[in-house]
Amino acid sequence: MASIQDVAKLAGVSKSTVSLVINNSGYVSEATRQRVEEAIDALQYTPSRLAQGLSRSHSGLIAVIVPDCAHPYFSTLVRSIEQRLATHEYMTIVCSAKENEQTEQWYLQMLGRKIVDGVITAGHTIDLSSYETSARPIVSIDRYITEEIPMVQADHKEAALLAAKKLLEAGVRHVTHFAGTKGIAVQSDVFNETLTELLTAHGVTVQSVPIGHNTFHPEEYQAAARKLFSRQITTDAIVGVDLAVMACMQEANRQHISVPGQLKLLSYDGTSLTRLTTPVLTSVVQPIGKIGETAADLIVQRICGEKITMNRYLLPVTLQPGGTC
Amino acid sequence: MASIQDVAKLAGVSKSTVSLVINNSGYVSEATRQRVEEAIDALQYTPSRLAQGLSRSHSGLIAVIVPDCAHPYFSTLVRSIEQRLATHEYMTIVCSAKENEQTEQWYLQMLGRKIVDGVITAGHTIDLSSYETSARPIVSIDRYITEEIPMVQADHKEAALLAAKKLLEAGVRHVTHFAGTKGIAVQSDVFNETLTELLTAHGVTVQSVPIGHNTFHPEEYQAAARKLFSRQITTDAIVGVDLAVMACMQEANRQHISVPGQLKLLSYDGTSLTRLTTPVLTSVVQPIGKIGETAADLIVQRICGEKITMNRYLLPVTLQPGGTC
């Protein structure tokens, strides 16, 4: 097997120049870089992780913690983070923290061992107390941790405004709101609170129904929808996360309740899924791609020691008209 | 900051014993392990990646290559691989190889640098020629690479049998088949070929329509569906991947074509999505969770140098009756 010495010799440069090229750090002229790369190719040299690690101060790895990487919102988020981090030459370790408590604990333990250069957390269910004392950069999505940790989120207040406007225009009087389970405070609670406030101010009754919304198991949402519909409550509109609203649409169809005639539906996050139903779901759309990219840029800036002046990034939402409200 | 010496001193053991405990390798008595762990906790010692790397021969990282980690099939696959690898104490690096050619090239380059202990590839679009000469263990999902590389897949032949049986029972005469784009040979081609064979043998005409099916951009599927419907071809059934069939159902609804009355729909992979539509999509269901777990177990076995006697793992499929066929 070829060594770094062999490469240096063939390219006619020093070992440290080879190392610079491998680690893409420091100034190396284009001609030299090319010579080194040709030597690497010719000798089929593959630097070991250790050799690389020894010559750079970082692992090139960033962990992304989500509740469930198969959930449409989080899978889209992970994709955008991963693709953006790759442009910064970082790879993404994905950690689904909600599926299994043991796994979650193990992930926290692993991340505590400095395997990664930074952590982007969109995991709203896990205990982050250990993070606050951590020396590694963190960027949070949709959850306030401390003043020092940048937070990226959709503009949930604007989202509530858009949703309320749409519902009021549609003339709804009794809204049922499938809201996330209470527990850890997340920024999306602002959507829930603002929406309730706005609707109530216009004489609309709002009933909140808690629902777990961080895993991608349709059966859970379907069970919640069936339970809601069996309670014979007076409601002419349902608002909730995409999967909950999709399950409600399915249940309404099953019970021959016409949408939007008898029942309006409006969903919030507005993932791609909502555009594959009939009719397309009226949704307030989170800029998931932009959220992921912003978080990725921020974590790299933090790792590189750049000063981050803002600690809160509010990204604009949009209304997808659809045909359910 | 506490060092490994501090931990060793507090626990009253040697540095190498601390290293064994950290890396979970070699024999250490339960009592000693506990003492070391208490010392680690008391001192809030976090071993550096380098310290760990130096004392173990592997990185504890496995890369999973998929075309797009936001695609419902691949996001479910990544979740099952990730969760299973965590039980083996490996973390998962996710690489979406299809979104962006530059990213794909960079990933291949990174993986060539021995950052990971092994690679699970479900990326059917990328050039794997460099893999074949690689020294790192590989497990492939749904694609034959070489005899030495274990391959995990659904039983596509059985899937075709189930689909053909269902379609014939429904009395279809003219099937349009949204099949994946040709190019690299993947095992799921067996589904396409066998289905065509079986249907043709029963006097059913089968028309194949190529469609890209590895990214999660509903618009692409919708455009393909619209194009198909605009061609006024004689067809009474459409078969294809979930997202393509969902897009066809949406287009049929838009054009007031009744499903399953005038048009039968049958999808294959049967991801969770297919259970959230109205009616539920009649689908042949791939055991995605099981595929991921099997691949995860195999890669760990290969990394540990265990002899793998089988090189092809065919996992059983099931029929989800649904209401579209």
XYZ file of C-alpha atoms in Angstrom:
650
model
C 0.000 0.000 0.000
C 1.286 3.430 -0.930
C 2.316 5.786 1.860
C 2.277 9.557 2.076
C 6.056 9.399 1.468
C 5.525 7.592 -1.824
C 3.100 10.262 -2.927
C 5.482 13.046 -1.890
C 8.335 11.416 -3.764
C 6.364 10.850 -6.955
C 5.006 14.395 -6.910
C 8.389 15.833 -6.024
C 7.063 17.714 -3.009
C 7.348 17.462 0.755
C 5.097 15.282 2.921
C 3.536 18.362 4.449
C 2.534 19.650 1.024
C 0.753 16.356 0.354
C -0.976 16.755 3.697
C -2.076 20.281 2.804
C -3.576 19.047 -0.431
C -5.327 16.135 1.258
C -6.769 18.349 3.921
C -7.456 21.168 1.557
C -5.869 23.656 3.925
C -3.181 26.282 3.508
C -1.998 27.706 0.228
C -0.897 25.284 -2.452
C -0.497 26.382 -6.074
C -2.855 24.864 -8.609
C 0.039 23.194 -10.459
C 1.368 21.572 -7.277
C -2.100 20.495 -6.202
C -2.605 18.857 -9.556
C 0.732 17.048 -9.357
C -0.094 15.737 -5.895
C -3.546 14.637 -6.969
C -2.098 12.820 -9.966
C 0.379 11.060 -7.696
C -2.449 10.100 -5.316
C -4.409 8.680 -8.233
C -1.420 6.882 -9.767
C -0.533 5.208 -6.476
C -4.148 4.687 -5.416
C -3.175 6.274 -2.133
C -5.948 6.589 0.439
C -4.972 8.621 3.483
C -6.142 6.998 6.710
C -8.603 8.787 8.902
C -5.917 9.028 11.545
C -3.394 10.608 9.199
C -6.020 13.109 8.240
C -7.177 13.658 11.794
C -3.652 14.257 13.005
C -3.118 16.958 10.490
C -6.305 18.814 10.927
C -8.027 20.070 13.970
C -11.465 18.890 12.990
C -13.198 15.698 11.982
C -15.206 17.174 9.128
C -18.340 15.686 10.614
C -21.476 17.386 11.839
C -24.288 15.620 13.641
C -27.892 16.467 12.887
C -30.342 15.438 15.578
C -33.958 15.037 14.518
C -36.820 13.150 16.141
C -37.248 10.867 13.110
C -35.373 11.163 9.828
C -38.208 9.428 7.956
C -40.752 12.115 8.899
C -41.396 14.221 5.783
C -40.524 17.513 7.470
C -37.320 16.191 8.995
C -36.224 14.158 5.981
C -36.492 17.311 3.861
C -34.602 19.248 6.516
C -31.842 16.634 6.727
C -31.490 16.630 2.953
C -31.068 20.379 2.774
C -28.584 20.415 5.666
C -26.651 17.510 4.213
C -26.440 19.001 0.722
C -25.371 22.387 2.054
C -22.792 20.929 4.438
C -21.280 18.985 1.541
C -20.599 22.274 -0.241
C -18.651 23.268 2.878
C -16.885 19.875 2.756
C -18.556 18.495 5.835
C -20.358 15.182 6.061
C -23.566 14.693 7.981
C -24.181 12.164 10.725
C -27.889 11.646 11.150
C -29.324 10.865 14.575
C -33.013 10.029 14.921
C -33.463 10.653 18.591
C -37.085 9.880 19.157
C -37.576 6.387 17.871
C -35.875 4.658 20.745
C -34.807 5.980 24.124
C -31.747 3.782 24.295
C -30.543 5.036 20.934
C -31.084 8.600 22.050
C -28.989 8.079 25.147
C -26.256 6.445 23.142
C -26.234 9.291 20.630
C -25.875 11.855 23.393
C -22.999 9.854 24.828
C -21.296 9.580 21.436
C -21.730 13.262 20.664
C -20.272 14.032 24.089
C -17.083 12.359 22.934
C -16.130 15.001 20.401
C -16.528 12.785 17.399
C -18.147 15.686 15.591
C -17.151 19.283 15.043
C -20.626 20.594 15.657
C -24.239 19.701 16.235
C -27.385 20.951 14.550
C -30.297 20.006 16.708
C -33.890 19.852 15.580
C -34.617 17.212 18.189
C -37.260 18.692 20.385
C -37.764 15.741 22.582
C -34.339 15.158 24.016
C -32.753 16.511 27.120
C -30.262 19.114 26.029
C -28.943 20.051 29.454
C -25.631 18.418 28.638
C -25.377 20.539 25.511
C -25.374 23.832 27.293
C -22.023 23.152 28.901
C -20.609 21.685 25.729
C -17.610 23.252 24.101
C -18.709 22.262 20.614
C -20.672 24.658 18.440
C -24.403 24.073 18.294
C -27.101 25.513 16.093
C -30.684 24.959 17.078
C -33.695 24.725 14.820
C -36.982 25.862 16.285
C -35.980 25.718 19.925
C -34.426 28.239 22.244
C -31.519 26.754 24.201
C -29.354 29.653 25.386
C -28.539 33.174 24.213
C -25.241 31.947 22.763
C -26.753 29.278 20.562
C -28.080 30.567 17.220
C -31.630 29.536 16.487
C -33.165 29.158 13.045
C -36.903 28.963 12.563
C -39.807 29.776 10.317
C -41.693 32.935 11.101
C -44.400 31.155 13.086
C -46.208 34.360 13.948
C -46.571 35.276 10.273
C -47.656 31.685 9.631
C -50.438 32.080 12.203
C -51.495 35.341 10.574
C -51.705 33.704 7.136
C -53.622 30.738 8.526
C -56.059 32.883 10.515
C -56.701 35.142 7.532
C -57.437 32.162 5.282
C -59.737 30.520 7.846
C -61.644 33.733 8.566
C -62.107 34.407 4.843
C -63.542 30.902 4.538
C -66.066 31.808 7.248
C -65.152 29.148 9.793
C -66.724 29.340 13.265
C -65.390 26.331 15.180
C -61.787 25.343 14.654
C -60.195 22.179 15.969
C -56.472 22.502 16.231
C -54.296 19.419 16.244
C -51.350 20.877 18.111
C -48.131 19.167 19.101
C -47.843 17.556 22.498
C -46.873 19.987 25.183
C -43.666 19.412 27.048
C -40.512 21.079 25.909
C -41.157 24.626 24.722
C -40.574 24.934 21.000
C -40.876 28.001 18.844
C -43.719 26.533 16.821
C -45.878 26.958 19.932
C -45.985 30.582 18.803
C -48.018 29.442 15.810
C -50.505 27.691 18.060
C -50.850 30.552 20.510
C -51.061 33.298 17.921
C -53.591 31.405 15.833
C -55.842 30.821 18.842
C -55.564 34.460 19.831
C -56.411 35.758 16.361
C -59.340 33.421 15.812
C -60.773 33.950 19.292
C -60.611 37.712 18.764
C -62.942 37.184 15.792
C -65.435 35.132 17.777
C -64.241 31.784 16.455
C -64.044 28.977 19.018
C -60.773 27.056 19.033
C -60.364 23.649 20.535
C -56.853 22.293 20.931
C -56.271 18.582 20.610
C -52.796 17.419 21.522
C -51.107 15.025 19.138
C -47.600 13.636 18.935
C -46.228 14.810 15.640
C -42.605 13.917 15.439
C -42.654 10.413 14.058
C -43.719 9.125 10.709
C -46.153 6.417 11.576
C -49.401 7.237 9.738
C -51.292 4.860 11.987
C -50.831 7.224 14.946
C -52.302 10.116 13.023
C -55.139 7.984 11.703
C -56.017 6.824 15.212
C -56.044 10.433 16.411
C -58.242 11.471 13.477
C -60.717 8.643 14.091
C -60.893 9.541 17.765
C -61.570 13.174 16.929
C -64.294 12.364 14.404
C -65.972 9.904 16.792
C -66.454 12.614 19.379
C -69.160 14.356 17.347
C -67.871 17.778 18.284
C -68.993 20.843 16.450
C -66.194 21.776 14.141
C -66.068 23.222 10.660
C -62.292 23.405 10.289
C -59.243 21.438 11.305
C -55.753 22.881 11.491
C -52.641 20.839 12.202
C -49.372 19.398 10.980
C -49.448 17.893 7.486
C -49.750 14.259 8.467
C -52.497 14.937 11.005
C -54.492 16.909 8.458
C -53.955 14.232 5.793
C -55.307 11.648 8.223
C -58.320 13.889 8.899
C -58.948 14.266 5.179
C -58.887 10.509 4.824
C -61.307 10.079 7.717
C -63.619 12.794 6.323
C -63.664 10.973 2.968
C -64.449 7.717 4.718
C -67.382 9.323 6.509
C -68.567 11.168 3.375
C -68.001 14.568 4.934
C -67.275 16.930 2.060
C -64.060 18.922 2.052
C -64.062 21.916 1.903
C -67.910 22.076 1.814
C -68.653 20.814 5.318
C -65.142 20.794 6.677
C -62.167 23.043 5.910
C -58.651 21.727 6.317
C -55.469 23.732 6.675
C -52.070 22.274 7.342
C -48.801 23.639 8.626
C -45.644 22.677 7.551
C -46.634 22.327 3.917
C -44.163 19.587 2.994
C -44.226 18.175 -0.558
C -46.764 15.581 0.561
C -49.479 18.193 0.741
C -49.175 18.700 -3.007
C -49.852 15.053 -3.836
C -53.356 14.817 -2.355
C -56.714 15.533 -3.977
C -57.464 18.301 -3.513
C -54.056 19.774 -2.754
C -53.971 20.718 0.934
C -54.338 24.386 1.717
C -51.164 24.900 3.724
C -48.895 27.411 5.264
C -45.501 26.392 3.944
C -42.333 26.448 6.008
C -39.165 27.208 4.026
C -37.604 23.911 5.079
C -34.805 24.032 2.520
C -33.840 27.537 3.560
C -33.974 26.616 7.261
C -31.599 23.728 6.667
C -29.210 25.777 4.567
C -29.119 28.615 7.083
C -28.417 26.191 9.932
C -25.664 24.521 7.887
C -23.995 27.842 7.062
C -24.207 28.937 10.697
C -22.656 25.796 12.137
C -19.732 26.036 9.728
C -19.246 29.694 10.604
C -19.258 28.807 14.287
C -16.764 25.997 13.773
C -14.493 28.349 11.854
C -14.651 30.758 14.767
C -16.444 33.484 12.843
C -18.318 35.920 14.993
C -22.046 35.489 14.623
C -23.831 38.717 15.335
C -27.411 37.502 15.119
C -28.696 34.704 17.271
C -32.158 34.356 15.838
C -33.053 33.745 12.210
C -36.716 34.132 11.277
C -37.414 32.853 7.778
C -40.518 33.818 5.798
C -43.455 31.451 5.264
C -45.896 31.365 2.342
C -49.474 30.296 1.736
C -50.172 27.380 -0.605
C -53.764 28.029 -1.690
C -54.780 24.400 -2.270
C -58.391 23.278 -2.346
C -59.289 22.350 1.212
C -60.048 25.739 2.715
C -9.941 19.951 31.181
C -9.508 16.447 32.571
C -7.073 14.134 30.813
C -7.038 10.385 30.512
C -4.353 10.403 33.237
C -6.692 12.162 35.644
C -9.347 9.543 35.008
C -6.862 6.702 35.457
C -5.630 8.209 38.724
C -9.089 8.766 40.172
C -10.227 5.287 39.192
C -6.993 3.727 40.408
C -6.310 1.962 37.135
C -3.852 2.287 34.262
C -4.376 4.573 31.275
C -4.775 1.590 28.998
C -7.622 0.267 31.140
C -9.406 3.594 30.756
C -8.856 3.326 27.020
C -10.322 -0.188 26.971
C -13.424 1.033 28.785
C -13.821 4.049 26.502
C -13.487 1.946 23.412
C -15.465 -0.906 24.794
C -12.833 -3.378 23.706
C -10.924 -6.114 25.505
C -11.908 -7.661 28.821
C -12.532 -5.334 31.750
C -14.344 -6.523 34.885
C -17.721 -4.976 35.602
C -16.442 -3.433 38.845
C -13.469 -1.807 37.128
C -15.619 -0.593 34.257
C -17.986 1.011 36.731
C -15.144 2.701 38.595
C -13.760 4.110 35.363
C -17.168 5.322 34.244
C -17.726 7.025 37.589
C -14.359 8.745 37.263
C -15.228 9.839 33.706
C -18.503 11.282 34.974
C -16.965 12.935 38.022
C -14.279 14.644 35.934
C -16.575 15.292 32.971
C -13.888 13.743 30.838
C -14.594 13.596 27.129
C -12.079 11.565 25.180
C -11.061 13.287 21.979
C -11.818 11.633 18.692
C -8.108 11.312 18.103
C -7.502 9.614 21.457
C -10.269 7.212 20.568
C -9.096 6.758 17.029
C -5.595 6.008 18.166
C -6.779 3.251 20.417
C -9.215 1.592 18.097
C -8.874 0.390 14.607
C -12.154 1.775 13.386
C -13.970 5.072 13.242
C -17.375 3.766 14.299
C -18.878 5.408 11.247
C -20.746 3.881 8.348
C -21.805 5.768 5.245
C -25.172 5.151 3.676
C -25.464 6.269 0.066
C -28.941 6.893 -1.255
C -30.137 8.910 -4.234
C -32.182 11.267 -2.033
C -32.662 10.936 1.719
C -35.951 12.863 1.537
C -37.566 10.324 -0.801
C -40.075 8.308 1.259
C -38.544 4.939 0.368
C -34.998 6.050 1.106
C -35.838 8.067 4.215
C -37.504 4.978 5.683
C -34.512 2.893 4.660
C -32.028 5.334 6.198
C -34.018 5.386 9.443
C -34.009 1.627 9.759
C -30.297 1.377 8.939
C -29.459 4.198 11.321
C -31.480 2.762 14.199
C -30.032 -0.693 13.715
C -26.454 0.556 13.395
C -26.885 2.469 16.662
C -27.608 -0.810 18.438
C -24.240 -1.988 17.103
C -22.705 1.294 18.310
C -22.103 2.716 14.873
C -23.200 6.107 13.680
C -24.578 6.753 10.222
C -23.270 9.266 7.711
C -25.939 9.988 5.150
C -24.972 10.778 1.570
C -27.658 11.828 -0.902
C -25.849 11.164 -4.114
C -28.349 12.123 -6.743
C -29.331 15.659 -5.924
C -26.158 17.224 -7.159
C -23.349 15.802 -9.242
C -20.682 17.820 -7.495
C -21.814 16.563 -4.109
C -21.769 13.014 -5.399
C -18.204 13.354 -6.608
C -17.140 14.857 -3.326
C -18.781 12.054 -1.372
C -16.993 9.437 -3.434
C -13.728 11.224 -2.801
C -14.381 11.459 0.949
C -15.396 7.828 1.226
C -12.233 6.900 -0.633
C -10.287 8.407 2.232
C -11.197 5.756 4.776
C -13.210 8.066 6.968
C -15.744 5.293 7.405
C -15.496 1.656 8.362
C -17.958 0.529 5.746
C -20.440 1.625 3.131
C -24.031 0.607 2.569
C -25.010 1.676 -0.895
C -28.528 2.064 -2.149
C -27.393 4.687 -4.615
C -28.239 3.310 -7.968
C -27.188 6.241 -9.977
C -23.570 6.620 -9.063
C -20.516 5.130 -10.617
C -19.347 2.394 -8.299
C -16.289 1.320 -10.261
C -14.040 2.769 -7.582
C -15.833 0.709 -4.980
C -14.961 -2.606 -6.453
C -11.294 -2.192 -5.721
C -11.949 -0.726 -2.317
C -10.618 -2.398 0.771
C -13.545 -1.311 2.913
C -16.542 -3.554 3.422
C -19.581 -2.755 1.310
C -23.139 -3.997 1.420
C -25.379 -3.258 -1.512
C -29.113 -2.793 -1.519
C -30.904 -3.775 -4.697
C -27.917 -3.761 -6.995
C -25.421 -6.405 -7.954
C -21.843 -5.148 -7.736
C -19.594 -8.197 -7.428
C -19.850 -11.726 -6.052
C -18.018 -10.667 -2.893
C -20.393 -7.866 -1.995
C -23.533 -9.013 -0.179
C -26.743 -7.754 -1.710
C -30.012 -7.224 0.124
C -33.267 -6.801 -1.739
C -36.986 -7.405 -1.700
C -38.198 -10.469 -3.531
C -39.052 -8.575 -6.704
C -40.177 -11.692 -8.531
C -42.712 -12.520 -5.849
C -43.753 -8.858 -5.919
C -44.452 -9.145 -9.649
C -46.472 -12.309 -9.042
C -48.607 -10.595 -6.405
C -49.119 -7.549 -8.605
C -49.990 -9.592 -11.706
C -52.427 -11.743 -9.748
C -54.179 -8.679 -8.355
C -54.375 -6.966 -11.747
C -55.657 -10.079 -13.520
C -58.307 -10.651 -10.858
C -59.427 -7.063 -11.411
C -59.851 -7.865 -15.109
C -57.440 -5.344 -16.539
C -56.630 -5.524 -20.272
C -54.233 -2.626 -20.935
C -51.614 -1.822 -18.326
C -49.363 1.217 -18.357
C -46.264 0.663 -16.344
C -44.350 3.634 -14.970
C -40.959 1.966 -14.710
C -37.705 3.499 -13.526
C -35.338 4.982 -16.024
C -33.100 2.438 -17.640
C -29.385 2.804 -17.174
C -27.650 0.985 -14.402
C -29.106 -2.483 -13.904
C -30.895 -2.740 -10.593
C -32.603 -5.733 -9.112
C -36.002 -4.075 -9.193
C -35.873 -4.445 -12.981
C -36.836 -8.031 -12.211
C -40.195 -6.702 -11.028
C -40.719 -4.862 -14.295
C -39.687 -7.752 -16.506
C -41.566 -10.435 -14.617
C -44.727 -8.348 -14.439
C -44.671 -7.706 -18.189
C -44.080 -11.388 -18.864
C -46.917 -12.553 -16.637
C -49.429 -10.048 -17.920
C -48.533 -10.579 -21.563
C -48.943 -14.330 -21.119
C -52.549 -13.598 -20.135
C -53.214 -11.462 -23.184
C -52.855 -8.157 -21.360
C -51.001 -5.434 -23.229
C -48.281 -3.708 -21.263
C -46.853 -0.350 -22.154
C -43.738 0.790 -20.321
C -43.239 4.479 -19.649
C -39.850 5.416 -18.254
C -39.805 7.771 -15.296
C -37.056 9.008 -13.003
C -38.018 7.780 -9.581
C -35.218 8.476 -7.188
C -35.899 12.016 -6.054
C -38.674 13.428 -3.992
C -39.945 16.262 -6.096
C -43.677 15.670 -6.589
C -43.690 18.099 -9.495
C -41.671 15.666 -11.622
C -44.167 12.885 -11.033
C -47.087 15.199 -11.651
C -45.609 16.334 -14.955
C -45.119 12.709 -15.995
C -48.686 11.860 -15.011
C -50.127 14.798 -16.942
C -48.110 13.845 -19.982
C -49.373 10.275 -19.812
C -53.015 11.306 -19.423
C -52.775 13.781 -22.272
C -51.744 11.043 -24.672
C -55.233 9.519 -24.750
C -53.842 6.011 -24.769
C -56.016 3.034 -24.023
C -55.222 1.978 -20.508
C -57.299 0.615 -17.673
C -54.545 0.217 -15.123
C -51.385 2.007 -14.045
C -48.572 0.367 -12.134
C -45.543 2.212 -10.776
C -43.598 3.490 -7.814
C -45.665 5.075 -5.042
C -45.107 8.686 -5.944
C -45.807 8.130 -9.639
C -49.049 6.321 -8.840
C -50.068 9.011 -6.346
C -49.529 11.617 -9.035
C -51.653 9.549 -11.449
C -54.418 9.275 -8.851
C -54.362 13.030 -8.467
C -54.526 13.523 -12.227
C -57.361 10.977 -12.542
C -59.298 12.868 -9.864
C -58.688 16.126 -11.667
C -60.035 14.637 -14.902
C -62.983 12.945 -13.141
C -61.797 9.473 -14.108
C -63.096 7.132 -11.432
C -60.639 4.964 -9.508
C -60.900 1.982 -9.444
C -64.023 2.042 -11.693
C -62.440 3.275 -14.924
C -58.829 3.079 -13.900
C -57.044 0.677 -11.535
C -53.924 1.791 -9.727
C -51.293 -0.409 -8.133
C -48.095 0.852 -6.567
C -44.811 -0.708 -5.649
C -42.903 0.080 -2.911
C -45.848 0.543 -0.569
C -44.271 3.160 1.698
C -46.371 4.642 4.513
C -47.565 7.361 2.145
C -49.776 4.900 0.320
C -51.822 4.445 3.480
C -52.645 8.140 3.811
C -54.530 8.544 0.532
C -58.217 8.053 -0.212
C -58.703 5.332 -1.075
C -55.621 3.633 0.333
C -53.372 2.626 -2.579
C -53.414 -1.026 -3.508
C -49.719 -1.769 -3.204
C -47.116 -4.437 -3.109
C -45.159 -3.580 0.007
C -41.391 -3.838 0.270
C -40.124 -4.746 3.756
C -38.047 -1.562 3.917
C -37.371 -1.797 7.651
C -36.181 -5.361 7.326
C -34.010 -4.520 4.307
C -32.294 -1.769 6.276
C -31.777 -3.915 9.348
C -30.361 -6.792 7.333
C -27.942 -4.478 5.532
C -26.880 -2.932 8.851
C -26.245 -6.325 10.444
C -24.291 -7.478 7.405
C -21.999 -4.467 7.237
C -21.135 -4.823 10.928
C -20.440 -8.519 10.445
C -18.190 -7.712 7.526
C -16.342 -5.036 9.475
C -15.822 -7.480 12.331
C -14.349 -9.926 9.844
C -17.084 -12.512 10.287
C -17.437 -14.879 7.410
C -20.619 -14.230 5.458
C -21.785 -17.362 3.735
C -24.690 -15.934 1.793
C -24.248 -13.114 -0.647
C -27.859 -12.517 -1.594
C -30.704 -11.794 0.767
C -34.201 -11.936 -0.688
C -36.785 -10.542 1.706
C -40.499 -11.283 1.398
C -43.024 -8.751 0.099
C -46.721 -8.460 0.964
C -49.868 -7.196 -0.694
C -51.667 -4.208 0.798
C -55.222 -4.626 -0.520
C -56.156 -0.924 -0.572
C -59.022 0.403 -2.676
C -57.543 1.309 -6.027
C -57.449 -2.068 -7.765
